[in-house]
PDB file of C-alpha atoms in Angstrom:
ATOM      1  CA  MET A   1      43.216  19.770 -46.340  1.00 45.00           C
ATOM      2  CA  LYS A   2      46.412  17.824 -46.741  1.00 45.00           C
ATOM      3  CA  LYS A   3      48.549  18.757 -49.723  1.00 44.00           C
ATOM      4  CA  ILE A   4      51.812  17.168 -50.748  1.00 43.00           C
ATOM      5  CA  LEU A   5      53.699  18.932 -53.505  1.00 45.00           C
ATOM      6  CA  THR A   6      57.157  18.709 -54.993  1.00 45.00           C
ATOM      7  CA  ALA A   7      59.278  21.749 -55.761  1.00 41.00           C
ATOM      8  CA  LEU A   8      61.885  22.065 -58.473  1.00 45.00           C
ATOM      9  CA  CYS A   9      64.315  24.948 -58.390  1.00 39.00           C
ATOM     10  CA  LEU A  10      65.389  25.850 -61.920  1.00 41.00           C
ATOM     11  CA  LEU A  11      68.389  28.145 -61.912  1.00 37.00           C
ATOM     12  CA  ALA A  12      69.399  29.961 -65.091  1.00 36.00           C
ATOM     13  CA  THR A  13      70.242  33.471 -66.152  1.00 31.00           C
ATOM     14  CA  ALA A  14      67.462  34.016 -68.640  1.00 36.00           C
ATOM     15  CA  GLY A  15      63.874  32.893 -68.960  1.00 43.00           C
ATOM     16  CA  ALA A  16      63.887  30.289 -66.172  1.00 48.00           C
ATOM     17  CA  TRP A  17      62.038  30.248 -62.871  1.00 47.00           C
ATOM     18  CA  ALA A  18      63.733  32.401 -60.228  1.00 51.00           C
ATOM     19  CA  ALA A  19      62.123  30.526 -57.330  1.00 65.00           C
ATOM     20  CA  PRO A  20      61.184  26.907 -56.544  1.00 73.00           C
ATOM     21  CA  GLN A  21      58.355  25.623 -58.700  1.00 83.00           C
ATOM     22  CA  LEU A  22      55.503  23.857 -56.909  1.00 89.00           C
ATOM     23  CA  ILE A  23      54.881  20.528 -58.605  1.00 91.00           C
ATOM     24  CA  ALA A  24      52.233  17.953 -57.730  1.00 94.00           C
ATOM     25  CA  HIS A  25      54.160  14.682 -57.536  1.00 92.00           C
ATOM     26  CA  ARG A  26      52.342  11.717 -59.147  1.00 94.00           C
ATOM     27  CA  GLY A  27      49.576  14.149 -59.961  1.00 93.00           C
ATOM     28  CA  GLY A  28      49.186  15.023 -56.284  1.00 90.00           C
ATOM     29  CA  THR A  29      48.716  12.209 -53.775  1.00 89.00           C
ATOM     30  CA  GLY A  30      47.554  14.012 -50.639  1.00 88.00           C
ATOM     31  CA  ASP A  31      43.931  14.553 -51.596  1.00 90.00           C
ATOM     32  CA  ALA A  32      43.188  11.884 -54.211  1.00 96.00           C
ATOM     33  CA  PRO A  33      44.615   8.679 -55.730  1.00 97.00           C
ATOM     34  CA  GLU A  34      47.919   9.246 -57.498  1.00 97.00           C
ATOM     35  CA  ASN A  35      48.147   9.747 -61.263  1.00 98.00           C
ATOM     36  CA  THR A  36      44.393  10.212 -61.686  1.00 98.00           C
ATOM     37  CA  LEU A  37      42.288  13.014 -63.151  1.00 97.00           C
ATOM     38  CA  PRO A  38      40.772  13.947 -59.745  1.00 97.00           C
ATOM     39  CA  ALA A  39      44.258  14.233 -58.220  1.00 97.00           C
ATOM     40  CA  ILE A  40      45.496  16.528 -60.982  1.00 97.00           C
ATOM     41  CA  LYS A  41      42.350  18.662 -60.812  1.00 97.00           C
ATOM     42  CA  LEU A  42      42.668  19.120 -57.047  1.00 96.00           C
ATOM     43  CA  ALA A  43      46.395  19.831 -57.288  1.00 95.00           C
ATOM     44  CA  LEU A  44      45.832  22.644 -59.772  1.00 96.00           C
ATOM     45  CA  GLU A  45      43.008  24.029 -57.645  1.00 95.00           C
ATOM     46  CA  ASN A  46      45.513  24.044 -54.765  1.00 93.00           C
ATOM     47  CA  ASN A  47      47.842  26.213 -56.876  1.00 93.00           C
ATOM     48  CA  ALA A  48      50.298  23.606 -58.125  1.00 94.00           C
ATOM     49  CA  GLU A  49      52.349  25.184 -60.910  1.00 93.00           C
ATOM     50  CA  ALA A  50      53.140  21.938 -62.729  1.00 95.00           C
ATOM     51  CA  ILE A  51      52.249  18.247 -62.588  1.00 97.00           C
ATOM     52  CA  TRP A  52      54.590  15.253 -62.302  1.00 96.00           C
ATOM     53  CA  VAL A  53      53.035  12.064 -63.714  1.00 97.00           C
ATOM     54  CA  THR A  54      54.227   8.478 -64.069  1.00 97.00           C
ATOM     55  CA  VAL A  55      53.772   6.729 -67.409  1.00 98.00           C
ATOM     56  CA  GLN A  56      53.673   3.126 -68.628  1.00 98.00           C
ATOM     57  CA  LEU A  57      52.535   1.507 -71.879  1.00 98.00           C
ATOM     58  CA  SER A  58      49.293  -0.457 -72.109  1.00 98.00           C
ATOM     59  CA  ARG A  59      49.011  -3.710 -74.053  1.00 97.00           C
ATOM     60  CA  ASP A  60      48.023  -1.778 -77.174  1.00 97.00           C
ATOM     61  CA  GLY A  61      50.960   0.617 -76.832  1.00 97.00           C
ATOM     62  CA  VAL A  62      49.151   3.611 -75.336  1.00 98.00           C
ATOM     63  CA  PRO A  63      50.960   5.740 -72.701  1.00 98.00           C
ATOM     64  CA  VAL A  64      48.848   5.669 -69.530  1.00 98.00           C
ATOM     65  CA  LEU A  65      49.330   7.053 -66.023  1.00 98.00           C
ATOM     66  CA  TYR A  66      50.326   4.424 -63.456  1.00 98.00           C
ATOM     67  CA  ARG A  67      53.408   3.927 -61.262  1.00 96.00           C
ATOM     68  CA  SER A  68      53.589   0.511 -59.586  1.00 95.00           C
ATOM     69  CA  SER A  69      54.784  -2.619 -61.374  1.00 92.00           C
ATOM     70  CA  ASP A  70      51.519  -4.468 -60.650  1.00 97.00           C
ATOM     71  CA  LEU A  71      47.932  -3.242 -60.727  1.00 97.00           C
ATOM     72  CA  SER A  72      47.210  -5.002 -57.428  1.00 97.00           C
ATOM     73  CA  ALA A  73      49.330  -2.435 -55.565  1.00 96.00           C
ATOM     74  CA  LEU A  74      46.797   0.383 -55.986  1.00 97.00           C
ATOM     75  CA  THR A  75      43.702  -0.883 -57.800  1.00 97.00           C
ATOM     76  CA  ASN A  76      40.949  -3.511 -57.788  1.00 97.00           C
ATOM     77  CA  SER A  77      42.716  -5.367 -60.603  1.00 97.00           C
ATOM     78  CA  GLU A  78      45.967  -7.319 -60.858  1.00 97.00           C
ATOM     79  CA  GLY A  79      48.765  -8.022 -63.295  1.00 97.00           C
ATOM     80  CA  LYS A  80      51.014  -5.715 -65.267  1.00 97.00           C
ATOM     81  CA  VAL A  81      49.747  -2.565 -66.930  1.00 97.00           C
ATOM     82  CA  SER A  82      50.963  -4.051 -70.204  1.00 97.00           C
ATOM     83  CA  SER A  83      48.526  -6.952 -69.799  1.00 97.00           C
ATOM     84  CA  LEU A  84      45.482  -4.721 -70.421  1.00 98.00           C
ATOM     85  CA  THR A  85      44.491  -2.341 -73.200  1.00 98.00           C
ATOM     86  CA  ALA A  86      44.012   1.359 -72.544  1.00 98.00           C
ATOM     87  CA  ALA A  87      40.241   0.864 -72.786  1.00 98.00           C
ATOM     88  CA  GLU A  88      40.371  -1.906 -70.179  1.00 98.00           C
ATOM     89  CA  LEU A  89      42.591   0.163 -67.885  1.00 98.00           C
ATOM     90  CA  ALA A  90      40.069   3.004 -68.080  1.00 97.00           C
ATOM     91  CA  LYS A  91      37.631   0.724 -66.229  1.00 97.00           C
ATOM     92  CA  VAL A  92      40.069  -0.132 -63.415  1.00 98.00           C
ATOM     93  CA  ASP A  93      39.445   1.605 -60.077  1.00 98.00           C
ATOM     94  CA  ALA A  94      42.734   3.369 -59.249  1.00 97.00           C
ATOM     95  CA  GLY A  95      41.272   4.662 -55.988  1.00 96.00           C
ATOM     96  CA  TRP A  96      40.502   1.210 -54.624  1.00 97.00           C
ATOM     97  CA  LYS A  97      43.270   1.168 -52.008  1.00 96.00           C
ATOM     98  CA  TRP A  98      43.745   4.897 -51.444  1.00 95.00           C
ATOM     99  CA  GLY A  99      43.367   6.353 -47.954  1.00 92.00           C
ATOM    100  CA  ASP A 100      42.340   4.747 -44.684  1.00 91.00           C
ATOM    101  CA  ASP A 101      40.052   1.764 -44.093  1.00 91.00           C
ATOM    102  CA  SER A 102      37.050   3.745 -45.309  1.00 93.00           C
ATOM    103  CA  HIS A 103      38.548   3.908 -48.842  1.00 94.00           C
ATOM    104  CA  PRO A 104      36.813   7.190 -49.721  1.00 95.00           C
ATOM    105  CA  TRP A 105      37.745   7.078 -53.409  1.00 96.00           C
ATOM    106  CA  ARG A 106      36.319   3.689 -54.283  1.00 96.00           C
ATOM    107  CA  GLY A 107      33.790   3.951 -57.088  1.00 95.00           C
ATOM    108  CA  LYS A 108      34.494   7.672 -57.632  1.00 95.00           C
ATOM    109  CA  GLN A 109      35.692   7.423 -61.256  1.00 92.00           C
ATOM    110  CA  ALA A 110      39.365   7.641 -60.316  1.00 96.00           C
ATOM    111  CA  THR A 111      40.500   5.369 -63.128  1.00 97.00           C
ATOM    112  CA  ILE A 112      43.748   5.004 -65.098  1.00 98.00           C
ATOM    113  CA  PRO A 113      43.812   7.777 -67.732  1.00 98.00           C
ATOM    114  CA  THR A 114      45.802   7.997 -70.936  1.00 98.00           C
ATOM    115  CA  LEU A 115      48.554  10.589 -71.152  1.00 98.00           C
ATOM    116  CA  GLN A 116      46.868  12.073 -74.209  1.00 98.00           C
ATOM    117  CA  SER A 117      43.596  12.664 -72.364  1.00 98.00           C
ATOM    118  CA  VAL A 118      45.451  14.379 -69.516  1.00 98.00           C
ATOM    119  CA  LEU A 119      47.417  16.691 -71.804  1.00 98.00           C
ATOM    120  CA  GLN A 120      44.267  17.553 -73.738  1.00 98.00           C
ATOM    121  CA  GLN A 121      42.266  18.301 -70.602  1.00 98.00           C
ATOM    122  CA  TRP A 122      44.925  20.711 -69.299  1.00 98.00           C
ATOM    123  CA  PRO A 123      46.430  22.282 -72.443  1.00 98.00           C
ATOM    124  CA  HIS A 124      48.264  25.081 -70.619  1.00 97.00           C
ATOM    125  CA  THR A 125      49.826  23.111 -67.748  1.00 97.00           C
ATOM    126  CA  PHE A 126      53.492  22.096 -67.613  1.00 96.00           C
ATOM    127  CA  PHE A 127      54.021  18.342 -67.104  1.00 97.00           C
ATOM    128  CA  TYR A 128      56.989  16.294 -65.956  1.00 96.00           C
ATOM    129  CA  ILE A 129      56.670  12.775 -67.375  1.00 97.00           C
ATOM    130  CA  ASP A 130      58.392   9.974 -65.461  1.00 96.00           C
ATOM    131  CA  ILE A 131      58.799   6.710 -67.411  1.00 97.00           C
ATOM    132  CA  LYS A 132      58.336   3.717 -65.088  1.00 93.00           C
ATOM    133  CA  SER A 133      57.305   1.019 -67.566  1.00 88.00           C
ATOM    134  CA  PRO A 134      59.052  -2.181 -66.390  1.00 89.00           C
ATOM    135  CA  ASP A 135      58.704  -4.154 -69.624  1.00 94.00           C
ATOM    136  CA  ALA A 136      58.198  -1.666 -72.462  1.00 96.00           C
ATOM    137  CA  ASP A 137      60.656  -1.487 -75.327  1.00 97.00           C
ATOM    138  CA  PRO A 138      62.491   1.860 -74.883  1.00 97.00           C
ATOM    139  CA  THR A 139      62.323   2.709 -78.592  1.00 98.00           C
ATOM    140  CA  VAL A 140      58.598   1.974 -78.740  1.00 98.00           C
ATOM    141  CA  MET A 141      58.013   4.018 -75.597  1.00 98.00           C
ATOM    142  CA  GLY A 142      59.885   6.956 -77.093  1.00 98.00           C
ATOM    143  CA  GLN A 143      57.917   6.824 -80.336  1.00 98.00           C
ATOM    144  CA  ARG A 144      54.563   6.540 -78.558  1.00 98.00           C
ATOM    145  CA  LEU A 145      55.421   9.506 -76.349  1.00 98.00           C
ATOM    146  CA  LEU A 146      56.441  11.570 -79.357  1.00 98.00           C
ATOM    147  CA  GLU A 147      53.157  10.777 -81.116  1.00 98.00           C
ATOM    148  CA  VAL A 148      51.136  11.885 -78.095  1.00 98.00           C
ATOM    149  CA  LEU A 149      53.182  15.034 -77.536  1.00 98.00           C
ATOM    150  CA  LYS A 150      52.836  16.046 -81.184  1.00 98.00           C
ATOM    151  CA  THR A 151      49.116  15.268 -81.279  1.00 98.00           C
ATOM    152  CA  THR A 152      48.489  17.411 -78.200  1.00 98.00           C
ATOM    153  CA  ASP A 153      50.982  20.119 -79.212  1.00 98.00           C
ATOM    154  CA  SER A 154      52.815  19.599 -75.920  1.00 98.00           C
ATOM    155  CA  LEU A 155      56.508  19.428 -76.812  1.00 98.00           C
ATOM    156  CA  ASP A 156      57.127  22.885 -75.368  1.00 97.00           C
ATOM    157  CA  ARG A 157      55.460  22.145 -72.010  1.00 97.00           C
ATOM    158  CA  VAL A 158      56.899  18.806 -70.923  1.00 97.00           C
ATOM    159  CA  ARG A 159      60.151  17.382 -69.608  1.00 96.00           C
ATOM    160  CA  VAL A 160      60.703  13.599 -69.600  1.00 97.00           C
ATOM    161  CA  TYR A 161      62.509  11.789 -66.790  1.00 95.00           C
ATOM    162  CA  SER A 162      63.402   8.185 -65.978  1.00 94.00           C
ATOM    163  CA  THR A 163      65.617   6.453 -63.452  1.00 91.00           C
ATOM    164  CA  GLU A 164      66.514   3.988 -66.224  1.00 93.00           C
ATOM    165  CA  ASP A 165      69.119   5.295 -68.668  1.00 94.00           C
ATOM    166  CA  ARG A 166      67.792   3.134 -71.509  1.00 95.00           C
ATOM    167  CA  TYR A 167      64.542   5.084 -71.696  1.00 97.00           C
ATOM    168  CA  ILE A 168      66.249   8.479 -71.766  1.00 95.00           C
ATOM    169  CA  ALA A 169      68.759   7.285 -74.373  1.00 95.00           C
ATOM    170  CA  ALA A 170      65.980   6.008 -76.661  1.00 97.00           C
ATOM    171  CA  LEU A 171      63.918   9.213 -76.659  1.00 97.00           C
ATOM    172  CA  PRO A 172      63.598  10.921 -80.055  1.00 98.00           C
ATOM    173  CA  PRO A 173      65.669  14.147 -80.208  1.00 96.00           C
ATOM    174  CA  ALA A 174      62.551  16.330 -80.297  1.00 97.00           C
ATOM    175  CA  ILE A 175      61.490  15.326 -76.776  1.00 97.00           C
ATOM    176  CA  PRO A 176      62.852  17.530 -73.942  1.00 95.00           C
ATOM    177  CA  ARG A 177      64.358  15.392 -71.207  1.00 94.00           C
ATOM    178  CA  PHE A 178      66.421  15.226 -68.036  1.00 92.00           C
ATOM    179  CA  VAL A 179      69.941  13.861 -68.332  1.00 89.00           C
ATOM    180  CA  THR A 180      70.425  10.178 -67.533  1.00 89.00           C
ATOM    181  CA  ARG A 181      70.646   8.800 -64.026  1.00 84.00           C
ATOM    182  CA  SER A 182      74.330   8.009 -64.567  1.00 85.00           C
ATOM    183  CA  GLU A 183      75.130  11.597 -65.574  1.00 85.00           C
ATOM    184  CA  THR A 184      73.138  12.887 -62.624  1.00 81.00           C
ATOM    185  CA  ARG A 185      75.095  10.721 -60.200  1.00 80.00           C
ATOM    186  CA  THR A 186      78.346  12.056 -61.639  1.00 80.00           C
ATOM    187  CA  ARG A 187      77.146  15.624 -61.128  1.00 78.00           C
ATOM    188  CA  LEU A 188      76.026  14.801 -57.580  1.00 75.00           C
ATOM    189  CA  ALA A 189      79.440  13.286 -56.805  1.00 74.00           C
ATOM    190  CA  ASN A 190      81.172  16.412 -58.113  1.00 76.00           C
ATOM    191  CA  ILE A 191      78.949  18.621 -55.967  1.00 72.00           C
ATOM    192  CA  SER A 192      79.688  16.472 -52.936  1.00 69.00           C
ATOM    193  CA  LEU A 193      83.459  16.655 -53.435  1.00 70.00           C
ATOM    194  CA  SER A 194      83.700  20.330 -54.378  1.00 74.00           C
ATOM    195  CA  HIS A 195      81.116  21.589 -51.844  1.00 70.00           C
ATOM    196  CA  GLN A 196      79.560  23.808 -54.480  1.00 71.00           C
ATOM    197  CA  CYS A 197      77.207  23.625 -57.443  1.00 66.00           C
ATOM    198  CA  GLN A 198      79.237  23.908 -60.599  1.00 62.00           C
ATOM    199  CA  PRO A 199      77.438  25.322 -63.652  1.00 59.00           C
ATOM    200  CA  ALA A 200      77.546  23.293 -66.839  1.00 56.00           C
ATOM    201  CA  SER A 201      79.874  24.561 -69.527  1.00 58.00           C
ATOM    202  CA  GLN A 202      78.341  26.606 -72.311  1.00 50.00           C
ATOM    203  CA  ARG A 203      79.027  23.909 -74.882  1.00 52.00           C
ATOM    204  CA  ASP A 204      76.865  21.465 -72.935  1.00 59.00           C
ATOM    205  CA  GLY A 205      73.729  23.438 -73.762  1.00 65.00           C
ATOM    206  CA  GLU A 206      70.690  23.318 -71.498  1.00 72.00           C
ATOM    207  CA  GLN A 207      70.729  20.338 -69.159  1.00 78.00           C
ATOM    208  CA  TRP A 208      68.259  19.295 -66.481  1.00 82.00           C
ATOM    209  CA  TYR A 209      69.342  17.300 -63.431  1.00 75.00           C
ATOM    210  CA  GLY A 210      67.072  15.705 -60.834  1.00 72.00           C
ATOM    211  CA  LEU A 211      69.022  15.630 -57.555  1.00 67.00           C
ATOM    212  CA  GLU A 212      67.413  13.867 -54.605  1.00 64.00           C
ATOM    213  CA  LEU A 213      68.203  15.729 -51.404  1.00 60.00           C
ATOM    214  CA  LYS A 214      67.314  12.798 -49.124  1.00 65.00           C
ATOM    215  CA  ARG A 215      70.087  10.529 -50.307  1.00 64.00           C
ATOM    216  CA  LYS A 216      73.446   9.614 -48.790  1.00 70.00           C
ATOM    217  CA  VAL A 217      76.354  10.069 -51.174  1.00 67.00           C
ATOM    218  CA  GLU A 218      79.488   7.937 -51.055  1.00 72.00           C
ATOM    219  CA  VAL A 219      82.318   8.725 -53.468  1.00 71.00           C
ATOM    220  CA  VAL A 220      85.111   6.149 -53.852  1.00 77.00           C
ATOM    221  CA  GLU A 221      88.401   7.321 -55.388  1.00 74.00           C
ATOM    222  CA  LYS A 222      90.733   4.569 -56.620  1.00 81.00           C
ATOM    223  CA  PHE A 223      94.481   4.991 -56.138  1.00 79.00           C
ATOM    224  CA  THR A 224      97.483   2.799 -56.940  1.00 77.00           C
ATOM    225  CA  LEU A 225      97.904   1.769 -53.309  1.00 78.00           C
ATOM    226  CA  GLY A 226      94.295   1.795 -52.214  1.00 78.00           C
ATOM    227  CA  GLU A 227      91.186   3.947 -52.248  1.00 79.00           C
ATOM    228  CA  GLY A 228      89.707   6.993 -50.556  1.00 74.00           C
ATOM    229  CA  ILE A 229      86.071   7.247 -49.512  1.00 74.00           C
ATOM    230  CA  SER A 230      84.152  10.497 -49.064  1.00 69.00           C
ATOM    231  CA  ARG A 231      80.702  10.339 -47.494  1.00 69.00           C
ATOM    232  CA  ARG A 232      78.085  13.079 -47.529  1.00 62.00           C
ATOM    233  CA  ARG A 233      74.575  13.180 -46.127  1.00 59.00           C
ATOM    234  CA  SER A 234      71.725  14.916 -47.891  1.00 49.00           C
ATOM    235  CA  PRO A 235      71.447  17.887 -45.446  1.00 44.00           C
ATOM    236  CA  GLY A 236      74.960  18.904 -46.470  1.00 45.00           C
ATOM    237  CA  ILE A 237      74.028  18.717 -50.133  1.00 47.00           C
ATOM    238  CA  LYS A 238      70.900  20.728 -49.410  1.00 47.00           C
ATOM    239  CA  ARG A 239      72.882  23.448 -47.665  1.00 47.00           C
ATOM    240  CA  GLN A 240      75.285  23.584 -50.596  1.00 46.00           C
ATOM    241  CA  TRP A 241      72.369  24.058 -52.986  1.00 44.00           C
ATOM    242  CA  ILE A 242      70.817  26.822 -50.901  1.00 42.00           C
ATOM    243  CA  ALA A 243      74.103  28.611 -50.256  1.00 42.00           C
ATOM    244  CA  SER A 244      75.054  28.423 -53.924  1.00 41.00           C
ATOM    245  CA  ALA A 245      71.717  29.374 -55.474  1.00 41.00           C
ATOM    246  CA  ARG A 246      72.355  33.074 -55.901  1.00 39.00           C
ATOM    247  CA  ARG A 247      75.930  32.535 -57.046  1.00 40.00           C
ATOM    248  CA  ILE A 248      74.828  29.968 -59.637  1.00 37.00           C
ATOM    249  CA  LYS A 249      72.166  32.296 -60.971  1.00 38.00           C
ATOM    250  CA  ARG A 250      74.812  34.958 -61.545  1.00 37.00           C
ATOM    251  CA  THR A 251      77.375  32.653 -63.139  1.00 35.00           C
ATOM    252  CA  LEU A 252      75.390  30.177 -65.235  1.00 33.00           C
ATOM    253  CA  SER A 253      75.602  30.721 -68.963  1.00 30.00           C
ATOM    254  CA  SER A 254      72.336  31.541 -70.698  1.00 30.00           C
ATOM    255  CA  SER A 255      72.238  28.043 -72.181  1.00 28.00           C
ATOM    256  CA  ALA A 256      72.569  26.125 -68.896  1.00 31.00           C
ATOM    257  CA  SER A 257      70.011  25.091 -66.294  1.00 33.00           C
ATOM    258  CA  THR A 258      70.302  23.250 -63.008  1.00 33.00           C
ATOM    259  CA  VAL A 259      67.503  21.438 -61.236  1.00 36.00           C
ATOM    260  CA  ARG A 260      66.974  20.425 -57.652  1.00 35.00           C
ATOM    261  CA  LYS A 261      64.097  18.506 -56.181  1.00 37.00           C
ATOM    262  CA  ILE A 262      62.697  19.023 -52.688  1.00 34.00           C
ATOM    263  CA  THR A 263      59.480  18.131 -50.895  1.00 33.00           C
ATOM    264  CA  ALA A 264      57.132  20.804 -49.558  1.00 34.00           C
ATOM    265  CA  ARG A 265      54.281  20.055 -47.156  1.00 33.00           C
ATOM    266  CA  ARG A 266      51.414  22.303 -46.105  1.00 31.00           C
TER     267      ARG A 266
END
């Protein structure tokens, strides 16, 4: 059975995971259509320790699980997620285009679920929530997420992420989140230049960074008479993370956390 999981290494001195955490990316895409109930169920049966899901807002403002900008990319429908209500999306076949030409998940009830239904079905599972909504108002998205997280008593078992700074900035203070993409890039540049993972200062509090290890890094330094360019490839960054892991664990303050993201295949 093919399994594709994502691992996050959370390094802190107290209370954090001491080893990489196995996370089913997009709910687990190796055995079932992404961001669906069957995918999450299979991922947990395959010993995933947490679930990473992608969230957008439906036409009636309900957070639902779907990644692509158009329904035609993965389903038997078309248009934006925001063009249909949550009830209408629940009838869309999210397994329509999954797999090879035999399309084994067509008609198997792999629909587009609401975030609330997912959190209620797995009340003890940790979830990473990735905001991908292309046209949702960031403030509205933040409020809708907060309502769902409070209703399902999930604030202590989620962490919200987005590649768009505007969504992170608009989150209500009560919602745990990763730092913005801009802050993450600054941290990645510092790691690239210093060749080591620097712990956050104690005054920064707990911060979560999502660093992609398969990315080339180019740092441009501006000078009066020109500029200097430093280039790093992801394997170098990866080696720095691995070599620094034990040292970071010893030196991080109790209020700081560092995150790295890798892909694990079995």
